[in-house]
XYZ file of C-alpha atoms in Angstrom:
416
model
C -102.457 -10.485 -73.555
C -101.951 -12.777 -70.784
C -99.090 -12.628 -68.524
C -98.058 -16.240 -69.463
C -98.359 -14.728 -73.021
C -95.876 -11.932 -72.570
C -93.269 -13.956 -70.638
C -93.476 -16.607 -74.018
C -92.624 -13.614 -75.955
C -89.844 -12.054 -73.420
C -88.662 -16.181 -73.439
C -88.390 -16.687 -76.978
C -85.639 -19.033 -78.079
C -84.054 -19.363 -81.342
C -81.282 -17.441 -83.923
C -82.690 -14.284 -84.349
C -83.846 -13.366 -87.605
C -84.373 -9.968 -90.833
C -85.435 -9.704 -93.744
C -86.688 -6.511 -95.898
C -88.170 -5.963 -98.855
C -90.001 -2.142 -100.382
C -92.308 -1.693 -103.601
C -93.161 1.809 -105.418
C -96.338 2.852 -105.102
C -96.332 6.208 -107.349
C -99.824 6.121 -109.033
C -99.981 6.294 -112.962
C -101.344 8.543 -113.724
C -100.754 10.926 -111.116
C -102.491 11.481 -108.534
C -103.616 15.398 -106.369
C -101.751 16.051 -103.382
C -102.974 16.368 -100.100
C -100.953 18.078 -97.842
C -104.593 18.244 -94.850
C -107.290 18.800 -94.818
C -109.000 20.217 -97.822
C -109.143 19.332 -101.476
C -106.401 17.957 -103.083
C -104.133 19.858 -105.477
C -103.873 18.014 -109.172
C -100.521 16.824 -109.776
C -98.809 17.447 -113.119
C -95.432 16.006 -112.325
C -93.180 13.825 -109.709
C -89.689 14.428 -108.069
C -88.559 10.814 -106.898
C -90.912 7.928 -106.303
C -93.353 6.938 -103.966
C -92.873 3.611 -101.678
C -93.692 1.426 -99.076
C -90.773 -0.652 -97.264
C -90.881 -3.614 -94.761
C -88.695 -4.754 -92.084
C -89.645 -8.228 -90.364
C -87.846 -9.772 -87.385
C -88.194 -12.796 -86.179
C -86.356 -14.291 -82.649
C -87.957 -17.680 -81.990
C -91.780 -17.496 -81.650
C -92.087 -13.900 -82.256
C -92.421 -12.094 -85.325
C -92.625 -8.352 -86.015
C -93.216 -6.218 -88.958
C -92.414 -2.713 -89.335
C -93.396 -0.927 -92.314
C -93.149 2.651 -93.653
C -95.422 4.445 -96.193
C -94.934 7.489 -97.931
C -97.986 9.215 -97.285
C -99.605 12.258 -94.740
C -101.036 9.528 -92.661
C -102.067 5.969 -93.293
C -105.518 5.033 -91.050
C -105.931 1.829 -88.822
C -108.679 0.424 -91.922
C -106.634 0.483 -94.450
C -103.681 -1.284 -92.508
C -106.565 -3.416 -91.205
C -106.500 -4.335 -94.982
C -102.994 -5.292 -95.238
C -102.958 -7.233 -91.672
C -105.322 -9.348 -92.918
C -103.646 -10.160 -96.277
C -99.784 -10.911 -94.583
C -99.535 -14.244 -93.407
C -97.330 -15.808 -90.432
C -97.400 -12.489 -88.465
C -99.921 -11.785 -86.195
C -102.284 -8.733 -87.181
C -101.472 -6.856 -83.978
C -97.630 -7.514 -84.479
C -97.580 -5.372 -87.688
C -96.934 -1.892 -87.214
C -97.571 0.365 -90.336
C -96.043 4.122 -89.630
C -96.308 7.309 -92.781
C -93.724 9.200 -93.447
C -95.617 12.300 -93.208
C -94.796 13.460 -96.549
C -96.799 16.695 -97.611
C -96.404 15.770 -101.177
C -98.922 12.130 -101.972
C -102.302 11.392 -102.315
C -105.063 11.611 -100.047
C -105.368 8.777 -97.445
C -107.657 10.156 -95.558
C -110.615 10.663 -97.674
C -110.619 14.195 -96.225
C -114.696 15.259 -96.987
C -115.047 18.848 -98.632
C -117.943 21.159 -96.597
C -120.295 19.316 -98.766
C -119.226 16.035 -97.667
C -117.965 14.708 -100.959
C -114.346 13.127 -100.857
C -111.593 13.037 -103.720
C -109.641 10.230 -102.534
C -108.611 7.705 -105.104
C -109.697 4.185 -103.497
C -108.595 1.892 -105.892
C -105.430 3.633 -105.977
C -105.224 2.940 -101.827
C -106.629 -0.434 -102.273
C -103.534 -1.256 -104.796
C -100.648 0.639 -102.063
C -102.808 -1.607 -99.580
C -102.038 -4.958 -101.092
C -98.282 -3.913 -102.144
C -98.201 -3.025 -98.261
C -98.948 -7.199 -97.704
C -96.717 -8.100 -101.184
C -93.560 -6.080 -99.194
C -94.448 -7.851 -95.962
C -94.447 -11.360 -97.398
C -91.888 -10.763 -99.728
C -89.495 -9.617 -96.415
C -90.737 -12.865 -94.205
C -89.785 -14.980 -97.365
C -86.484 -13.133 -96.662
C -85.921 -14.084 -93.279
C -82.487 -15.352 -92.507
C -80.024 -15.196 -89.452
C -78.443 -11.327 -88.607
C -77.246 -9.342 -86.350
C -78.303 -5.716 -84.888
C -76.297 -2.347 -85.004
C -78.348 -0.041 -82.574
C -77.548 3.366 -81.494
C -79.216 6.936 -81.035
C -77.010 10.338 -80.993
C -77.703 13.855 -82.550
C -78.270 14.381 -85.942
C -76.034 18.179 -86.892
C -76.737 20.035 -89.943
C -79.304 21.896 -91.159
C -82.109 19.715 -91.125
C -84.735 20.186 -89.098
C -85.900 22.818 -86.653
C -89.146 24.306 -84.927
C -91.098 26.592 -87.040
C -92.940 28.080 -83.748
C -89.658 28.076 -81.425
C -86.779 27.258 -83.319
C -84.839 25.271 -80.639
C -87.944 23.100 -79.196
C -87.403 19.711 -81.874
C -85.702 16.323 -80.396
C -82.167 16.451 -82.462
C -81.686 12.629 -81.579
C -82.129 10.616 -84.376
C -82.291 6.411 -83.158
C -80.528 3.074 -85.926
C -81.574 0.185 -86.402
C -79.131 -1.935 -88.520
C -80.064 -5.240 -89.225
C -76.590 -7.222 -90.817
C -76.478 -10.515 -92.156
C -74.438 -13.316 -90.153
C -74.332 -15.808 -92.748
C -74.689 -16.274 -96.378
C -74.085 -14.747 -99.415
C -74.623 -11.149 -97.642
C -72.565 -12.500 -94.478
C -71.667 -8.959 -92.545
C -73.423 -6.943 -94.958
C -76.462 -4.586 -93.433
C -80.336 -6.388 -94.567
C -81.665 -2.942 -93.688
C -81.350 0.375 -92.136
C -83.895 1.700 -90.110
C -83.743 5.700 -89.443
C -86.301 7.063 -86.471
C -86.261 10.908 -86.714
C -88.683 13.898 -86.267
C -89.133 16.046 -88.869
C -92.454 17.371 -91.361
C -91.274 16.072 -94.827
C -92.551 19.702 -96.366
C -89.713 20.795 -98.792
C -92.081 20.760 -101.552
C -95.476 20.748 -100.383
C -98.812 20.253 -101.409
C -99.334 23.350 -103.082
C -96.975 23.011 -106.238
C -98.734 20.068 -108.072
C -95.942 17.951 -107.568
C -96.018 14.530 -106.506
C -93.025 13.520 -104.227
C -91.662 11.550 -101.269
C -89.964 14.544 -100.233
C -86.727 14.152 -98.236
C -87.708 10.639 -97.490
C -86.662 9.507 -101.228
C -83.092 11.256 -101.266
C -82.638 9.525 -98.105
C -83.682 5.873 -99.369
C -81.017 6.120 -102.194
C -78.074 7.517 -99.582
C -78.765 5.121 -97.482
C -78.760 1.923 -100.118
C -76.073 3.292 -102.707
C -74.141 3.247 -99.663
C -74.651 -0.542 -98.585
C -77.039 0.272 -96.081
C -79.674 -2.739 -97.261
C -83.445 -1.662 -97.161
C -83.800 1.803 -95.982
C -86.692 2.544 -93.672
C -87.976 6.345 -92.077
C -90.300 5.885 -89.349
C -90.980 9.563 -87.884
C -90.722 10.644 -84.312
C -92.642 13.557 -82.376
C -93.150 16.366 -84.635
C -95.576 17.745 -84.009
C -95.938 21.833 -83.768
C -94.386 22.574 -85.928
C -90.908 20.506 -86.424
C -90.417 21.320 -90.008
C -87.304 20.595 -92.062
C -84.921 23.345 -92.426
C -84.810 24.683 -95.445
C -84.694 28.299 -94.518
C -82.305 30.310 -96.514
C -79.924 33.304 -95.803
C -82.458 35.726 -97.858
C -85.334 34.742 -95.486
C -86.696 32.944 -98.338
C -86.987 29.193 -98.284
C -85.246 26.650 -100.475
C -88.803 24.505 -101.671
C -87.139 22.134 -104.467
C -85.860 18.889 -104.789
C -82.245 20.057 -104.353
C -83.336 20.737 -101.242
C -84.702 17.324 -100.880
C -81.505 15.965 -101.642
C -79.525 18.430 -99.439
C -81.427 17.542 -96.079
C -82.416 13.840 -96.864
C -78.892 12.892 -97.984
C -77.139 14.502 -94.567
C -79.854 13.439 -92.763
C -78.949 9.564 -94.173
C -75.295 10.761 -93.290
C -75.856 11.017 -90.077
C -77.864 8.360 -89.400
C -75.192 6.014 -90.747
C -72.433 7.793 -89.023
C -74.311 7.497 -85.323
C -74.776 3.635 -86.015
C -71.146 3.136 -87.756
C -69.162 2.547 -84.587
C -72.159 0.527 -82.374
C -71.331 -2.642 -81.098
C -72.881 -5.684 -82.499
C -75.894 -7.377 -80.904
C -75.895 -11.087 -81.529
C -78.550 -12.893 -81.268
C -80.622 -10.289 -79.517
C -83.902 -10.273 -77.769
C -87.420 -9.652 -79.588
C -90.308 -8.704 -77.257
C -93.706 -7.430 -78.950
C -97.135 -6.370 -77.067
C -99.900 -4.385 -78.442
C -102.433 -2.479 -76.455
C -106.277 -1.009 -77.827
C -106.585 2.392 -76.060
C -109.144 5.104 -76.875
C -109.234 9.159 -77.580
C -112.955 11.059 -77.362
C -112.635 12.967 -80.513
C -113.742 16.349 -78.842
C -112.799 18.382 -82.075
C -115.734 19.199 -84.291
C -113.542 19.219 -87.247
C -112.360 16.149 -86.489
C -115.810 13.998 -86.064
C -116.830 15.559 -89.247
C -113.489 13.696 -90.981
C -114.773 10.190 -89.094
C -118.276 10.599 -89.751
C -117.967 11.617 -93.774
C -115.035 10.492 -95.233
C -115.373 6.544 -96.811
C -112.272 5.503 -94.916
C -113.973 4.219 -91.819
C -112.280 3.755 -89.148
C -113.063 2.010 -86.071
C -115.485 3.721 -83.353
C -115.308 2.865 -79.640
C -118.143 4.708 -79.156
C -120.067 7.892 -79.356
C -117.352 10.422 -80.346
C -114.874 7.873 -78.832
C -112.077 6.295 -81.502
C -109.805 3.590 -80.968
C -106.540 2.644 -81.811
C -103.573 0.072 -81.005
C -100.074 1.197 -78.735
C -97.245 -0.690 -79.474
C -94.357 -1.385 -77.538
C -91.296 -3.264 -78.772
C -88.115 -4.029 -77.332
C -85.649 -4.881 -79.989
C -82.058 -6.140 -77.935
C -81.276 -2.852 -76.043
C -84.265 -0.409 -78.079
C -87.589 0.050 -76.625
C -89.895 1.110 -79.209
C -93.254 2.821 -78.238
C -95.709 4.019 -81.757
C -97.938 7.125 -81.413
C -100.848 7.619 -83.587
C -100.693 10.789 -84.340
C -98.100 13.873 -84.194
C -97.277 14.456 -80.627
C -95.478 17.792 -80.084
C -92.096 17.354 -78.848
C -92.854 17.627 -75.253
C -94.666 14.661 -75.305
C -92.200 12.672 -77.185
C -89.136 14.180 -74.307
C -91.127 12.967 -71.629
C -92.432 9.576 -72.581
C -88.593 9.116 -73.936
C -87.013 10.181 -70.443
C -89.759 7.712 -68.818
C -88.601 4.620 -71.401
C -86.613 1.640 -69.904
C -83.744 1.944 -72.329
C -80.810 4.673 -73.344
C -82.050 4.164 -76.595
C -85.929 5.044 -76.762
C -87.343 5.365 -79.776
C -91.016 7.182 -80.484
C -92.665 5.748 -84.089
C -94.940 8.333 -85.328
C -97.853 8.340 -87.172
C -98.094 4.690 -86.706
C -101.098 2.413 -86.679
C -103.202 5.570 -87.137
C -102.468 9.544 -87.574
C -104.966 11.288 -86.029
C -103.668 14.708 -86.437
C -102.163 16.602 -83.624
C -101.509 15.367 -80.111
C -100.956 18.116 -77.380
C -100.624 18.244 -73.570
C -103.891 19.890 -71.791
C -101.892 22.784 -70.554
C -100.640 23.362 -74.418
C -103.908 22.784 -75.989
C -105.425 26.324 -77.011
C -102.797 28.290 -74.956
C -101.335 30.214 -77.369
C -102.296 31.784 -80.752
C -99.390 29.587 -82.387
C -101.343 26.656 -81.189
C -104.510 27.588 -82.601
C -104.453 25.458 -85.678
C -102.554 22.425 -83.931
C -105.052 22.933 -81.240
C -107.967 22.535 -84.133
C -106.602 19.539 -85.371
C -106.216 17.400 -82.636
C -108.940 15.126 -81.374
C -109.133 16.937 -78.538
C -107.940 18.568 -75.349
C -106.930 15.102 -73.386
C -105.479 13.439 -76.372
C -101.504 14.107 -75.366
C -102.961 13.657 -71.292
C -104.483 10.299 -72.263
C -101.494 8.859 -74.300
C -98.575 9.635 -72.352
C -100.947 7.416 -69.855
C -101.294 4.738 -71.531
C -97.824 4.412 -72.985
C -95.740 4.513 -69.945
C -98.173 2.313 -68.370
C -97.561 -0.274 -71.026
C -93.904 0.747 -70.460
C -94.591 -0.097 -66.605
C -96.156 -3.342 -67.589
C -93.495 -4.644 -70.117
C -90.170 -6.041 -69.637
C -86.917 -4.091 -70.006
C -84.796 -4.111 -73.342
C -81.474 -6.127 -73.031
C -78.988 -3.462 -71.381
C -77.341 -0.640 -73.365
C -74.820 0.069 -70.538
């Protein structure tokens, strides 16, 4: 992007603009869970359904999507998919982030030791195009609003550090789009919750397909006026779990405890964005960057190379992917493609032009785990994460590149 280009976008005239819109996408029949890599367990039943929900904004020439899916991960070629089937919002603009949920159907196309893969393409081409319907259906939507925006600490029992119980970001960022004329005049279009946390209550192992805490969530959120709900995840990455642990040791793996943590976890998040002033008419600023990770793992290139979800190569044992940065009136937004471990999402926070960063995980791509080089292989704890992660430089590289786009970009609308 030019620098003519970025100062349109910073520039941008006109009322600013939300709309929202979701669809289920809980296969029938059911499909196996994947929780990683592996084969996926058969399903035989469902707590809560599976969807996908859109938010677009809109402030003069600029136009932004942000879209959750329940799912572990959702890869660059099949949002490639969607981008190409949404119209009025420019491919690059569209930022498609999982949930994380242990509990859905294989994305991935994770390849056995044989090579063979169990994912269920037509059931991922279908979640791809209700990706686009939710999209369109939310630009359709557009109409004049307002922003509520605030971050502040999340209390309760709901998430915590399986490897070091106090090392998880507690801050949980809202985004609350409200209508400022209409029908829904002062009402909320949509509720946007960033927070890190593994959506594990359940699990892959039980046969049971679920969005996990995500769902309870959704319904707090909306039976309590909230518009839309949205869950974009933060930096969770070794191993910030929800906190389900009980007083017998044992942990609570049910959808009561779904409820429990999903539904305080919605309290919160409406509580920390009850009192924030309102934004009118507030700024919109959008750039995407292509940056690429060598994929050092050997695990790892043998995902790329065998499973039928290609994604795209930037070489030999290279991958790319696209870094977004938004600023959204006094947010600044960055996206990570993968689960960076919480160090990484502190620092790149404390280095964001804005008192209210936010850190969208397991956006635009979700390759695995992302740890700094003096984490990677370190300790026995971080064997596994260390496995699972393209590679040694993968943490180095992207704190890099993102506050180098933050460097580059303008600042968010002051949050004094």
């Amino acid at each position: 992007m030019t620098t003519q280009q970025v100062f349109a976008q910073q520039l941008a005239v006109g009322h600013f603009k939300a709309g929202a819109a979701f669809r289920i996408i809980t296969p029938n029949p059911l499909l196996p869970v994947s929780g990683g890599i592996g084969t996926p367990k058969k399903s035989t039943e469902k707590n809560g359904e599976l969807s996908v929900r859109a938010l677009v904004l809109e402030k003069g020439n600029v136009r932004v999507a942000i879209v959750n899916i329940d799912n572990l991960g959702w890869p660059a070629a099949l949002g490639n998919k969607s981008r190409a089937l949404i119209k009025g919002i420019p491919p690059e603009n569209i930022l498609i982030g999982a949930t994380h949920t242990h509990s859905g159907p294989d994305a991935y196309g994770f390849p056995n030791e044989k090579g063979e893969s169990f994912a269920d393409l037509k059931y991922l081409d279908d979640c791809v195009e209700k990706i686009a319907d939710a999209v369109n259906e939310a630009i359709g939507k557009l109409e004049d609003a307002s922003l509520k925006i605030a971050v502040g600490e999340a209390k309760g029992k709901i998430a915590y550090n399986y490897y070091a119980d106090q090392l998880y970001d507690p801050r949980c960022g809202v985004i609350q789009a409200i209508a400022t004329s209409g029908p829904k005049k002062g009402n909320p279009i949509a509720t946007l919750v960033n927070y890190a946390v593994h959506p594990e209550v359940i699990g892959s192992g039980r046969g049971i397909l679920s969005p996990d805490l995500c769902g309870p969530l959704y319904d707090r959120i909306e039976s309590q006026g909230g518009g839309v709900a949205l869950f974009m995840n933060g930096a969770q990455g070794g191993m910030v779990t929800a906190d389900n642990r009980q007083e017998n040791g044992k942990e609570a793996s049910d959808w009561n405890e779904c409820k429990r943590i999903g539904e305080l976890l919605a309290d919160e998040a409406l509580g920390i964005v009850k009192d924030a002033a309102i934004q009118e008419n507030p700024a919109l600023y959008c750039v995407a960057k292509k940056i690429e990770f060598p994929v050092d793992s050997e695990i790892m290139r043998y995902i790329l190379q065998k499973s039928p979800i290609k994604n795209e190569m930037a070489g030999e044992n290279r991958i790319a992917t696209q870094l977004n940065l938004l600023n959204i009136g006094t947010a600044q937004i960055l996206t990570v493609p993968g689960e960076a471990l919480p160090n990484i999402g502190y620092y790149v926070k404390r280095h964001m032009n804005t008192k209210q960063p936010f850190l969208f995980g397991l956006t635009n791509d979700a390759f695995g785990y992302m740890l700094t080089k003096v984490d990677f292989t370190s300790f026995k704890r971080y064997d596994y994460v260390s496995r699972t992660s393209l590679g040694e430089m993968t943490g180095e590289i992207y704190m890099e590149q993102a506050l180098k786009l933050v460097n580059e970009s303008p600042k968010p609308e002051s949050n004094k």
